[in-house]
C-alpha cells in the first residue's frame, strides 16, 4: 500500500505551489524534486491565484509570514479550494505570536484544508488547548509519549472533526488522523529535530502525496510521514565521522530521492488505531 | 579559449549584483564565490541603483518576484545599462503567470540585456511562440532534441535578433546564440534537473563570465554554460552510495570551485554552428 | 573557561530571534541548532516585538534589508532592549549603500547593542573612518594584518567606547573588544571567505553565546568567534578530494554540532591584550 502511494507520486509528477517561509524553502523545493514532484514558489498576491491554478496542490506555510504574503495565502487558498486542489496548512509558530495564531485560524475558517500539519504545541494553540509553543519548536511539556498517546489521539481526532481536516502531528511519535481513523508512526530519529525545516519539508511531501493519491488522502498523508521518518533513518545510516546536522539535512533529502517501495514497506513502523466507527 | 575566459573571472573577481528569488539564492551566492566572483544581493528599490553602481554586472531573476522587487529590477537595470554594466535576465516561470510574462517583457522592452537565459518554454513564452511552461520547468513537448535542433537554433536566433541579446537556452542540449552565431553545448547530466536552482546558478555564472570578458560576450556566455555542464559531470563522478539530489547540488558547486582550465578544454562538448554571415 | 561558555549554551538552549537576510538564513538557523540554541525568524513589524519577547536574544542582520523589515528591526530592537535581552547588530554591506549605512547608524543611535559584528570595512564605514566596503566583503586595503594590529585594536576600542558595544571584527585576524579589553583570535582558515554567510552564521552564534552567558558578554563573544574559527579548521580536516566551498559550508556547521569543550580549549588561539585599565 505504502509502496503504491509512493509510485503514484513518481508516475504523476504533481506540481506543488508553495507559499512558504524563506528559511527552509530551498530544502522544501529539493525534497519535492526528490520524491518525484515539482515545486513552484510564488507569494505575490497578484499572481498567487494564477500560479495555483496550474498546480495540483498548494502548501501554505506561515513561517516568516508578512503583510504581503498573508493576502496571497488567502487568495491562493480560496482558488485552490474552488478548483478542488489538494490543500495543506503548516501553522509554523502558531502560538508564538498573535499574528501567527490569528492568521492560521483565519485560514482554517475560510479555507477547507485537506491536511493541517504541525508540532503538538502549534496544534494545541490552534485548538485553544493551551499549548506551550517555544518559538517554532514543540514544548517538552506538550510532547506525545507512550503514556499520553491515547489522550493525544483523542485530542487530535476532536480537532480533526472540528476542522474537517486530516491532522498530522509530528514529534517523537507521529500521529496522522481524521475524525474516524488514526495512524501512529514511529519511524525517524531524534536528531532530525536538530535540523531546521524537517517539518516544512514534510509538509511539502504530504502535499505531493495527496495530490497524487486523491482518493486516499489519509493513507497518503500517513505514507508521506512514514517516508520522511524512514529517510531520517536511512540518511543517518550514511553518516560518517564528523558529519553533523548540516550534512544530515542533505542525507535525508538524498534518502527520499532513493526511496524504494520495498524498503519503505519493510522499514515502516506504522499502525492503524481502532476507532469509534471501526471498533 | 575557454580556459582564458575562466582565468579572467578568477583574476578579475567581478562583483555581481543579484536581484533573485529566495528559493535558490544561497546556491547562487556560493557558485559565484566558487568561480572567483563575489555576490551581493539587494532588492529594495531605495538602494538597488546604488548597489548596482558599485558592481560589474547585474543578474535579474524574476522567480518569487513581488510588487516591491519589480521596481527594484527596473531601476537597477536602467542604472546598470547607463553605466555599461553587464546585464542578464533569467525569466523564471515566464508563461506560468501573466505577472511573470509581463514583467519579463517589460524588462526586455525597457532595458538592453546582454543575455537572456531560460529554459525553452520560458523563452517561447517571451517570444510569443506558444511555449508550455510547466511551473518553472520546461515542458517535455518543448524540449530541444537532436531532431528539432536546427529549428530550435533558428527560433533562438530570431529572438536574439529581435531583442539584441544573447539567448542562452538550457536543457538536454544547450544553445547559446546571438543573431549571427550559435554554440551548441552537450555537457551536463539529466540528474541536474532534479536539483532546484541549477538554472539560477548558471545565470549568476554567466553574468560573472561576461563581466570579466566584456569584449567576448558570446564566447564568455558559452563558456559559462560549458563550465556548468562539466561541473555537473565532475560532481556526479564524486557521488557515493546513498548520495542524491541534495548532495549532488553541493558537488556541482564544489566542482566549479575546483574547475581547472585544462580539464575544461578537454571535457568541453561545444561546437560553433555555421551561420548566415559565416556560411 | 571557553569550555564553560559552550556548555552553558548547550544547557540553557537560548531561543534566538533573527531578523536576517534571505541569502544565508538557512545556515544561520542550522548553526544555531548545531551549537545548542533554537532559532526563530520573523521580520514582519506586526509580530516582531511579540516574537522577540519570547526569546533570549535578538540578532539583527541588515543584508537584504527592505522598507518592511527596517521598521521591524527598530521595533524588535527597542523591545529587546526594554526586556534586557541580548542584542547584536550585523551591519552587512554598511558602506555599500547609503540605505545600509544609514540604517545601521540609525539602529546604533536608537538601540544599545551588546555586540556589533562585521568585517573591518563595514565597521570603518560606521565609524566614519573611510572604509572601502567591496559589496559585502572587506576590502583588501582595510584588512587587519600583523603589522597594523595595534592600530586596528585602538580603532576598534575607540568605536567600542563611542557605541558602548562590544565590537567583533572578523577577518584573517579576529578582534573582539570592548573599551577596556581586547581579545585577538587567530583560528579559522582563509577558505571560509569563499563561503557565503560565515559572518552571518557567526553573528547568530555570538548572540546565542551571550544569551547563555549574560554575566560574561565579552568572553562569551570571544568564545563564539573562537568556536567558529576552530569549526573552520576541524571542518577543513574532513574535506575529501573534490570537496569545495559548498561542502565546506556543511562541514563547518557539522563541526559546531560536534564541538567538544576540551578540543575547543586545546585548539584555541586566543589571547587577551593588555589594556589601559589593566596595563
Tab-separated table of C-alpha atoms in Angstrom, chain A residues 9-16 33 36-40 51 54-56, chain B residues 92-97 119-122 125 131-142 194:
chain	number	residue	atom	x	y	z
A	9	UNK	CA	3.851	10.371	-6.841
A	10	UNK	CA	6.674	9.329	-9.144
A	11	UNK	CA	4.320	8.485	-12.004
A	12	UNK	CA	2.111	11.554	-11.694
A	13	UNK	CA	4.814	14.196	-11.002
A	14	UNK	CA	2.465	16.585	-9.201
A	15	UNK	CA	3.282	20.288	-9.474
A	16	UNK	CA	3.082	21.833	-5.992
A	33	UNK	CA	12.039	17.074	-6.550
A	36	UNK	CA	9.195	12.924	-7.906
A	37	UNK	CA	7.124	16.115	-7.663
A	38	UNK	CA	7.927	19.603	-8.995
A	39	UNK	CA	7.908	22.734	-6.837
A	40	UNK	CA	6.934	26.282	-7.681
A	51	UNK	CA	0.079	30.081	-10.222
A	54	UNK	CA	-1.690	25.430	-12.972
A	55	UNK	CA	-0.677	23.281	-9.974
A	56	UNK	CA	-2.042	20.122	-8.372
B	92	UNK	CA	11.937	32.152	-14.249
B	93	UNK	CA	8.391	30.935	-14.771
B	94	UNK	CA	7.614	33.252	-17.713
B	95	UNK	CA	4.467	31.775	-19.185
B	96	UNK	CA	3.324	30.423	-15.814
B	97	UNK	CA	1.584	33.659	-14.805
B	119	UNK	CA	14.534	27.032	-20.420
B	120	UNK	CA	12.930	26.625	-23.824
B	121	UNK	CA	9.370	27.013	-22.519
B	122	UNK	CA	10.198	30.318	-20.851
B	125	UNK	CA	6.566	32.319	-23.807
B	131	UNK	CA	5.548	27.530	-25.086
B	132	UNK	CA	4.087	25.206	-22.471
B	133	UNK	CA	5.694	26.385	-19.232
B	134	UNK	CA	5.090	23.774	-16.541
B	135	UNK	CA	5.688	25.877	-13.466
B	136	UNK	CA	9.395	26.612	-13.529
B	137	UNK	CA	10.383	23.584	-15.611
B	138	UNK	CA	10.366	23.236	-19.375
B	139	UNK	CA	7.539	21.198	-20.795
B	140	UNK	CA	8.618	17.916	-22.399
B	141	UNK	CA	6.779	18.968	-25.574
B	142	UNK	CA	9.094	21.963	-25.961
B	194	UNK	CA	16.302	17.092	-10.122
